[in-house]
Short mmCIF file of C-alpha atoms in Angstrom, two decimals:
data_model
loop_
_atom_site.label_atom_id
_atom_site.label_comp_id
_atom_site.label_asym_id
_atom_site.label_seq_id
_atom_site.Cartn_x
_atom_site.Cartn_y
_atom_site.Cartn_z
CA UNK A 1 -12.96 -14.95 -10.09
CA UNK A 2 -16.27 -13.73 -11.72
CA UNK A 3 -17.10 -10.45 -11.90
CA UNK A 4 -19.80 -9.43 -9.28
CA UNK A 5 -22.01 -6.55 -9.86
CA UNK A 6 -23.36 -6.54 -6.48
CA UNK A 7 -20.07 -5.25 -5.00
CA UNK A 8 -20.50 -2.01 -5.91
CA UNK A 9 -23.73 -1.60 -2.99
CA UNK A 10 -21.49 -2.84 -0.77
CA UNK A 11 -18.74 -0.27 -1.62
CA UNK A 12 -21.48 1.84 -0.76
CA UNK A 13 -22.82 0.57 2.25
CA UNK A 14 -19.98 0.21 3.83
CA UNK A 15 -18.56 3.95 3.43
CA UNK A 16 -20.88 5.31 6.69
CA UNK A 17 -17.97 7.03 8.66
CA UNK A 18 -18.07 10.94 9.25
CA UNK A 19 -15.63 13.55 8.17
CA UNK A 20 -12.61 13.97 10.19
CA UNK A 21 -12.37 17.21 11.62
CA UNK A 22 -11.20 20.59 9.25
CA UNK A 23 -12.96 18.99 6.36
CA UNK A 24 -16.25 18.26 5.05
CA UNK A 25 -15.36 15.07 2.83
CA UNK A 26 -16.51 11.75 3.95
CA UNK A 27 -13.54 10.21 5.01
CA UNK A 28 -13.86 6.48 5.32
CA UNK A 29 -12.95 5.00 8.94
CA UNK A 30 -10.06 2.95 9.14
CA UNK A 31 -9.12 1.23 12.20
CA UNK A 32 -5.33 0.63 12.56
CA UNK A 33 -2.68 0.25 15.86
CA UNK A 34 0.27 1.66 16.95
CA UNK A 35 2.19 -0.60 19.39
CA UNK A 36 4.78 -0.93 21.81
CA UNK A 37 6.91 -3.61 23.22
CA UNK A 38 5.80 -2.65 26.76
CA UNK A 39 2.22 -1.35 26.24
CA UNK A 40 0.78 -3.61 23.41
CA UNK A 41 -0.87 -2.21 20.49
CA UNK A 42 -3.16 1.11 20.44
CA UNK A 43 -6.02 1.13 18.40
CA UNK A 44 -5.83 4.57 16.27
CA UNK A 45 -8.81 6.82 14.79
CA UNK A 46 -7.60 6.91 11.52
CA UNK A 47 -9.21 7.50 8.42
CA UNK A 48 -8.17 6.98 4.19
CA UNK A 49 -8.36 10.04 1.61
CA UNK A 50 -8.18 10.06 -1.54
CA UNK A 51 -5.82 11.45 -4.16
CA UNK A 52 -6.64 14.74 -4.75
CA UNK A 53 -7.03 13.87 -8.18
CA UNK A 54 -9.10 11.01 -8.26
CA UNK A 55 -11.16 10.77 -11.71
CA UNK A 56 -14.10 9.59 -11.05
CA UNK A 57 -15.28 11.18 -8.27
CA UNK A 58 -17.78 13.51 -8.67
CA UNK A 59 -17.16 15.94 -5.95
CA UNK A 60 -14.28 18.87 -5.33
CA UNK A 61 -11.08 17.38 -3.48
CA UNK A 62 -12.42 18.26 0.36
CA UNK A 63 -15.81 17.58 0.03
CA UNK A 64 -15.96 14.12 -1.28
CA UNK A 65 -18.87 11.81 -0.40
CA UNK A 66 -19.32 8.18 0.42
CA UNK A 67 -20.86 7.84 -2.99
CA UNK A 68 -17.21 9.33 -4.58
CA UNK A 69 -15.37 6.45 -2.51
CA UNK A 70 -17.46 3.60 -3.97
CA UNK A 71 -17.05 5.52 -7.34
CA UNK A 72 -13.43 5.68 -7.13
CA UNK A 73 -13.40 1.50 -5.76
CA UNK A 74 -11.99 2.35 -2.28
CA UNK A 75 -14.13 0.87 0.70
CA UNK A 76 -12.99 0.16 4.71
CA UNK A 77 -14.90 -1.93 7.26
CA UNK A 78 -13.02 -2.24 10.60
CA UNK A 79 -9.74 -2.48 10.01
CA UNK A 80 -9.65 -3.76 6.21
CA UNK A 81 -9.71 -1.34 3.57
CA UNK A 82 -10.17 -3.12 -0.25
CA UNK A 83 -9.47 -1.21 -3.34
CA UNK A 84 -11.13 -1.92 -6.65
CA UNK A 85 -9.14 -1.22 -9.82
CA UNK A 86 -12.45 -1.13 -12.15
CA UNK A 87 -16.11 -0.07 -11.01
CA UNK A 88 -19.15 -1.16 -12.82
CA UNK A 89 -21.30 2.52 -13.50
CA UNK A 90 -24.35 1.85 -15.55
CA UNK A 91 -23.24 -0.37 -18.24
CA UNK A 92 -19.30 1.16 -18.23
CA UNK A 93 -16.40 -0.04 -16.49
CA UNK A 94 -14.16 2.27 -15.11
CA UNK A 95 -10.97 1.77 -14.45
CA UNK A 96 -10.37 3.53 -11.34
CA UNK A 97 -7.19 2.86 -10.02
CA UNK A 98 -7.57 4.32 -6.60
CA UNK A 99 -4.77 5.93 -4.29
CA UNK A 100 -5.26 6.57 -1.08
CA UNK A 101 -3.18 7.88 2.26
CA UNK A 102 -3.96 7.22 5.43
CA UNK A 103 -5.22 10.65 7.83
CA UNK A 104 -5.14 11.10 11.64
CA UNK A 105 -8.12 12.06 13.50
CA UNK A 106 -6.65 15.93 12.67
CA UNK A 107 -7.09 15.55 9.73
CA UNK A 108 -3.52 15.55 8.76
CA UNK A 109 -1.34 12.42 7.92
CA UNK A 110 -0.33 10.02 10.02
CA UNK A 111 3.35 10.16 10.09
CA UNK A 112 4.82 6.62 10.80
CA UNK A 113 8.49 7.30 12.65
CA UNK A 114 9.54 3.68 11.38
CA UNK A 115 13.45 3.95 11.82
CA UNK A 116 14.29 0.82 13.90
CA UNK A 117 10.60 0.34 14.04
CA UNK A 118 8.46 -2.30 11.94
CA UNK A 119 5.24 -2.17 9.92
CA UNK A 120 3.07 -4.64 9.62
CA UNK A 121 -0.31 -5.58 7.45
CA UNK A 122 -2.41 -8.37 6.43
CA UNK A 123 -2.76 -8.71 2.80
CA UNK A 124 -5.57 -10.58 0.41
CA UNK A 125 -3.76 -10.76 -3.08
CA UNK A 126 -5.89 -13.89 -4.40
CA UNK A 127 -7.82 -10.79 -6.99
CA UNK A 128 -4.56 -9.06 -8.40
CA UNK A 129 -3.58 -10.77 -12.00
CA UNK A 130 -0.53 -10.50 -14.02
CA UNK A 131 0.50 -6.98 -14.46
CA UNK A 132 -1.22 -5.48 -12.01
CA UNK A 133 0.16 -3.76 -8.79
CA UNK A 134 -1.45 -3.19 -5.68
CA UNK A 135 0.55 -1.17 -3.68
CA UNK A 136 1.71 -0.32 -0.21
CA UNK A 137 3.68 2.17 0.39
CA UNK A 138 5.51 5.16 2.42
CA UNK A 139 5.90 8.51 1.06
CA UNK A 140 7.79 11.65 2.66
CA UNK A 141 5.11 14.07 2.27
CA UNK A 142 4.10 16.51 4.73
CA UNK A 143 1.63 16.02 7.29
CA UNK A 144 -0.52 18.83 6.45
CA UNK A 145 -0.36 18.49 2.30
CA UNK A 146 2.12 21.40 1.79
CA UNK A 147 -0.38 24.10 2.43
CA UNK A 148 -2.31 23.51 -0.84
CA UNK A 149 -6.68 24.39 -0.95
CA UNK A 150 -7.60 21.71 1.70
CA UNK A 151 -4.39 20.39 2.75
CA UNK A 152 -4.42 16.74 3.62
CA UNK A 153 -7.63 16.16 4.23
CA UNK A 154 -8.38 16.72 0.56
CA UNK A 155 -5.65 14.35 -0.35
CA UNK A 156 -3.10 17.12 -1.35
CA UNK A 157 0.59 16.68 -1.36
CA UNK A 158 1.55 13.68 -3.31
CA UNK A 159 5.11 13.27 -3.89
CA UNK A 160 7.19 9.84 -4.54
CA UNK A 161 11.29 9.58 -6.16
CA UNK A 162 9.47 9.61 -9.81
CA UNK A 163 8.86 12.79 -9.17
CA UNK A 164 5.52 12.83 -9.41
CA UNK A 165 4.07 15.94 -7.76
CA UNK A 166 7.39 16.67 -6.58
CA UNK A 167 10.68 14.38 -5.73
CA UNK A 168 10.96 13.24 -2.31
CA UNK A 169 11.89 9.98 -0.79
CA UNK A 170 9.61 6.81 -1.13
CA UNK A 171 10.20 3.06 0.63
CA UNK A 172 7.80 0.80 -1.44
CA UNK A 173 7.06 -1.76 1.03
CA UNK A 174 5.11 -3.62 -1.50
CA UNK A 175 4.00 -3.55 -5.38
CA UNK A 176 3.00 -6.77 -5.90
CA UNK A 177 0.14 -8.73 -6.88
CA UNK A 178 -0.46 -12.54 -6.64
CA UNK A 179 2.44 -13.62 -8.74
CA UNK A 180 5.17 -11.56 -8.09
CA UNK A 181 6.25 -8.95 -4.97
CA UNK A 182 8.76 -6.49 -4.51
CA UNK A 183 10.63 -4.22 -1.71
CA UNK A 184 12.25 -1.34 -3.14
CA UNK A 185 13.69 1.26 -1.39
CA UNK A 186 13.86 4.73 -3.75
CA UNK A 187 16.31 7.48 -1.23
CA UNK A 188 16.10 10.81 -2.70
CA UNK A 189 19.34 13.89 -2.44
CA UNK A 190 17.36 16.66 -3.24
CA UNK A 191 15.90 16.26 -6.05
CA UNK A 192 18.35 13.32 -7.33
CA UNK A 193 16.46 10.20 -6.76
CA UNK A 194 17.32 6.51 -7.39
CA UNK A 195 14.05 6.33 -9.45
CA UNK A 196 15.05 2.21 -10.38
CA UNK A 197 15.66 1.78 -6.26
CA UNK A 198 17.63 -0.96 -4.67
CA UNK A 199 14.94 -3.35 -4.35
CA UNK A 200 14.24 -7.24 -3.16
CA UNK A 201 12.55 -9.34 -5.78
CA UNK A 202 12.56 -13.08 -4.28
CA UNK A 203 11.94 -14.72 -8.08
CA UNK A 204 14.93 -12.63 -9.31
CA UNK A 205 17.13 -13.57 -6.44
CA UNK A 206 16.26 -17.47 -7.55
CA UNK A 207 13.01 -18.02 -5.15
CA UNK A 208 10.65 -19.03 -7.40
CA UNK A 209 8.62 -20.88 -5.20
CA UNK A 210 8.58 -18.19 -2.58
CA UNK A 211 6.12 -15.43 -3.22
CA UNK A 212 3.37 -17.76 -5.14
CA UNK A 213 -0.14 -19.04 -6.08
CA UNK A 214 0.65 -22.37 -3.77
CA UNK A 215 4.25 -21.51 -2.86
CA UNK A 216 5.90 -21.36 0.35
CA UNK A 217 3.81 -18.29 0.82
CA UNK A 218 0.69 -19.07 -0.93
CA UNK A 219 -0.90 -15.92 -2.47
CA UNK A 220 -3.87 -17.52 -3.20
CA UNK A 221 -5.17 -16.66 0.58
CA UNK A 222 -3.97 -13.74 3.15
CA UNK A 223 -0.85 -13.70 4.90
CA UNK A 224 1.06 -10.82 7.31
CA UNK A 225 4.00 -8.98 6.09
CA UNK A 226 6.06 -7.56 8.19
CA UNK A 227 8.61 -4.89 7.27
CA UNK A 228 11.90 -4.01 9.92
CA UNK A 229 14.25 -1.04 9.96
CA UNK A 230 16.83 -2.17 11.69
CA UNK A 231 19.37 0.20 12.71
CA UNK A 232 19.84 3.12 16.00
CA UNK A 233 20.21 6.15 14.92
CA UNK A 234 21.66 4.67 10.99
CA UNK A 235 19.68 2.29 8.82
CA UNK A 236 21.64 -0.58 8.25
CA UNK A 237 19.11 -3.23 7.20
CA UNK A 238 15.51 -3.68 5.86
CA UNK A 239 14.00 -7.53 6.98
CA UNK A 240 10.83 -8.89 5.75
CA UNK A 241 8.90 -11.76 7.17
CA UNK A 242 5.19 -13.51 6.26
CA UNK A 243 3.20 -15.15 8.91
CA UNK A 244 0.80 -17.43 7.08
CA UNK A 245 -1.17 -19.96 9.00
CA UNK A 246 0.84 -19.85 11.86
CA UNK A 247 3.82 -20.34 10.18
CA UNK A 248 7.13 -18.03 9.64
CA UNK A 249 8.57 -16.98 6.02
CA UNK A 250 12.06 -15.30 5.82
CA UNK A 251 11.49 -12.82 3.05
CA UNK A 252 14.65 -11.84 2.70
CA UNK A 253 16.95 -8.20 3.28
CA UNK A 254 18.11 -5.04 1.80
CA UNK A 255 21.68 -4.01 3.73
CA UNK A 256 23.13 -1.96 0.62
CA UNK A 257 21.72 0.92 -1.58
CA UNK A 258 22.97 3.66 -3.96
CA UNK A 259 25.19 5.71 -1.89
CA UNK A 260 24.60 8.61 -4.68
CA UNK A 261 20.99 9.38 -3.81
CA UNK A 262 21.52 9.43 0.08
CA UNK A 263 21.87 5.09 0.13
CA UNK A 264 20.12 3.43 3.17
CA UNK A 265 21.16 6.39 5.78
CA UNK A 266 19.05 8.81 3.40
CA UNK A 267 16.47 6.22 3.50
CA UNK A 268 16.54 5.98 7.52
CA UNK A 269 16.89 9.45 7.71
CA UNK A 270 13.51 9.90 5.87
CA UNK A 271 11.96 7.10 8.24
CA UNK A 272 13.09 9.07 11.31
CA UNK A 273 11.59 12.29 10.23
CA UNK A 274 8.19 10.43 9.58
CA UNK A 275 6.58 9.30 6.29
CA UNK A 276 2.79 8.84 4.81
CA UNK A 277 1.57 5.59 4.16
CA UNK A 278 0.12 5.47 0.40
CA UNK A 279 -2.40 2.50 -0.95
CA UNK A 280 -3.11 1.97 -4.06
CA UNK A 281 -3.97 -0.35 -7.25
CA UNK A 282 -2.56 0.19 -10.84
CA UNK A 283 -1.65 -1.52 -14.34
CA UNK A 284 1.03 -0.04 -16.82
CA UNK A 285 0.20 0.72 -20.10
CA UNK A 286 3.59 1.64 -21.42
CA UNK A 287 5.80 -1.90 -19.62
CA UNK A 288 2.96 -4.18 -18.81
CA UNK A 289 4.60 -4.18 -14.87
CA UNK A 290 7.26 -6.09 -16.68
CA UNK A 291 9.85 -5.18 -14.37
CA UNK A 292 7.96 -6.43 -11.30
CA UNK A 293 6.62 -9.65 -12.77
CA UNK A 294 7.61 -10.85 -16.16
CA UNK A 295 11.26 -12.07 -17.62
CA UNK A 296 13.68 -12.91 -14.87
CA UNK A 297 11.62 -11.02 -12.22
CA UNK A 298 8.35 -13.11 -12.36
CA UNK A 299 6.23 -15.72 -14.12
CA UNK A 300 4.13 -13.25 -16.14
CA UNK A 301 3.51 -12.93 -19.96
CA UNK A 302 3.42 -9.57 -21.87
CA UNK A 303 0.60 -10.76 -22.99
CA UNK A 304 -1.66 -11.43 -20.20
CA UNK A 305 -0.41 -8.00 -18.29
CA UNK A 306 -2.01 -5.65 -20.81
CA UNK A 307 -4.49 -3.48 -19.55
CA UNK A 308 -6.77 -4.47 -21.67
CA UNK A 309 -6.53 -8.47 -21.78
CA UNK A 310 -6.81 -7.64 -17.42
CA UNK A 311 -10.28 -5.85 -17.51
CA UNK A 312 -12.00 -8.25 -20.13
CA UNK A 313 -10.34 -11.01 -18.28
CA UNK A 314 -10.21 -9.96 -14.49
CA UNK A 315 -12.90 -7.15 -13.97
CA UNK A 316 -13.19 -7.74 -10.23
CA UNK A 317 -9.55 -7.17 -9.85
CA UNK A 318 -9.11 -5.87 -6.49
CA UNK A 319 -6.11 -5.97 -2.76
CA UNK A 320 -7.62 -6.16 0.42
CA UNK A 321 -4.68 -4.28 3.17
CA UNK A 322 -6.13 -4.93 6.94
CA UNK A 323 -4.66 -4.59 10.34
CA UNK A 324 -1.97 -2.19 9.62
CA UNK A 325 0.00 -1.96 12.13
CA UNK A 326 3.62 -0.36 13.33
CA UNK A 327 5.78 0.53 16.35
CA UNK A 328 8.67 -1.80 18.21
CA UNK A 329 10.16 -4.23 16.10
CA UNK A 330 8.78 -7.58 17.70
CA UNK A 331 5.76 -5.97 19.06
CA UNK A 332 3.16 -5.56 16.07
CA UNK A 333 2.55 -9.12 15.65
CA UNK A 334 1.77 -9.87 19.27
CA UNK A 335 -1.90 -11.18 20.15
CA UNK A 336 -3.97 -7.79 20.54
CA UNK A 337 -4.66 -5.89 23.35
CA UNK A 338 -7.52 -3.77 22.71
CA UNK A 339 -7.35 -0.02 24.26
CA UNK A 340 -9.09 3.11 23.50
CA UNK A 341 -8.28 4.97 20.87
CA UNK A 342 -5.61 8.28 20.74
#
């Protein structure tokens, strides 16, 4: 794609929503739906905030503006948010690389009980290259940020099984970008996590053809995911599924994990107490996302995943996440019902 300057105003113009309550940032409005197998869905006033430490923002974490949004490349209209890895600022592109989580209308996070529940989102990864990752993701952090200056609202409280922040569990539901995808779980005893996870790769299993510009599920326009955690009570499996067009992908499973680090029940346990769902977009410096997309787990060259050949050669690189949805396995991909929000 060519690069569009104009994008930028309509970061801008798009970030209108008012701060959720306990806070005086801007939070951008987010429209997603919790559903039921009896009820339907239920649309949700949620919100996105960004990482506390979010470069080029101008403002103090907690009193953000629209203007620090489109700064930082994150903008929402409905129920689509899109996040930007670079942002055009006079004649200097920035390289962003947003994260966001999603709030309640609190002002804490949502916390998405997901254990033999599913989680669903449509996903636009036609504008994420080679060696980039745009990522969705759940994160056991704590609803209210851990009590640091602003608390969640002010995007406080990151913490994944690298350890950044601090360790805690993390069920990457997707890094991917538009040739390459993986589902990793990473279960965390204490502060022993499996940091490498026990993740799904379809071109590393020998599907080559399944995650794809033009394959089976063609990356080159959106598609549903849909994530299931199947077990009562214990975790047993994870399933994924695309809808494209009308039309059913199996995505394959996760049944096993290492035991050592709390395995799949550690995992479901996590899922059961509640987890944060994380966005964001990234490139890696130091591996190139090698181990999601090059060599035997993807089609990608070394060479066209560096950071640098990406923003010369893909400076509107950007993942579109809409219609997030999650509650009864079976029931989030159901036509809509609309009802008020809660």
């Amino acid at each position: 794609m060519s690069f569009k300057l104009a994008y930028i105003g309509l970061v801008g113009s798009l970030l209108t929503g008012a701060a959720v309550a306990q806070s005086s940032e801007q939070h951008p409005p987010l429209t997603t739906w919790k559903c039921t197998t009896s009820g339907g869905c239920v649309q949700q006033n949620t919100s996105v905030v960004l990482d506390k430490d979010s470069k080029y923002a101008q403002g103090s974490a907690g009193s953000r503006t629209a203007a620090d949004y489109a700064a930082m490349g994150v903008s929402t209209a409905d129920d689509a948010v899109t996040l930007y890895h670079y942002v055009k600022s006079g004649s200097t592109l920035n390289p962003a690389s947003p994260r966001i989580y999603l709030l309640d209308a609190d002002g804490k996070y949502v916390m998405m009980n997901l254990l033999n529940q599913e989680l669903s989102v449509d996903v636009d990864y036609s504008a994420v290259p080679c060696g980039e990752n745009g990522a969705f993701y759940l994160s056991e952090m704590k609803a209210d940020g851990g009590g640091s200056s602003g608390g969640a609202a002010a995007g406080q409280g990151y913490c994944d099984a690298q350890c950044q922040g601090y360790c805690c569990n993390e069920m990457d539901i997707l890094e991917a970008n538009a040739r390459a995808t993986a589902m990793t779980p990473h279960p965390c005893s204490g502060n022993n996590c499996d940091k490498a996870g026990c993740g799904y790769n379809p071109y590393a299993s020998g599907q080559r053809n399944l995650w794809a510009t033009g394959g089976s599920v063609d990356t080159t326009k959106p598609f549903t995911v849909v994530t299931q955690f199947v077990g009562s009570g214990t975790l047993t499996q994870i399933n994924r599924q695309y809808i494209q067009n009308g039309r059913q992908v199996n995505g394959g499973s996760i049944s096993s994990c290492n035991d050592g680090t709390g395995g799949l029940s550690g995992m479901g346990q996590a899922l059961g107490r509640g987890m944060v769902l994380a966005m964001s977009i990234w490139n890696d410096a130091a591996q190139q996302m090698s181990w999601l997309d090059a060599g035997n787990n993807g089609p990608c060259s070394i060479q066209e995943s560096t950071p640098a050949n990406i923003q010369a050669q893909h400076p509107d690189t950007h993942v579109v996440f809409s219609n997030i949805r999650w509650g009864d396995i079976g029931s989030t991909t159901q036509p809509l019902k609309v009802k008020t929000w809660c």
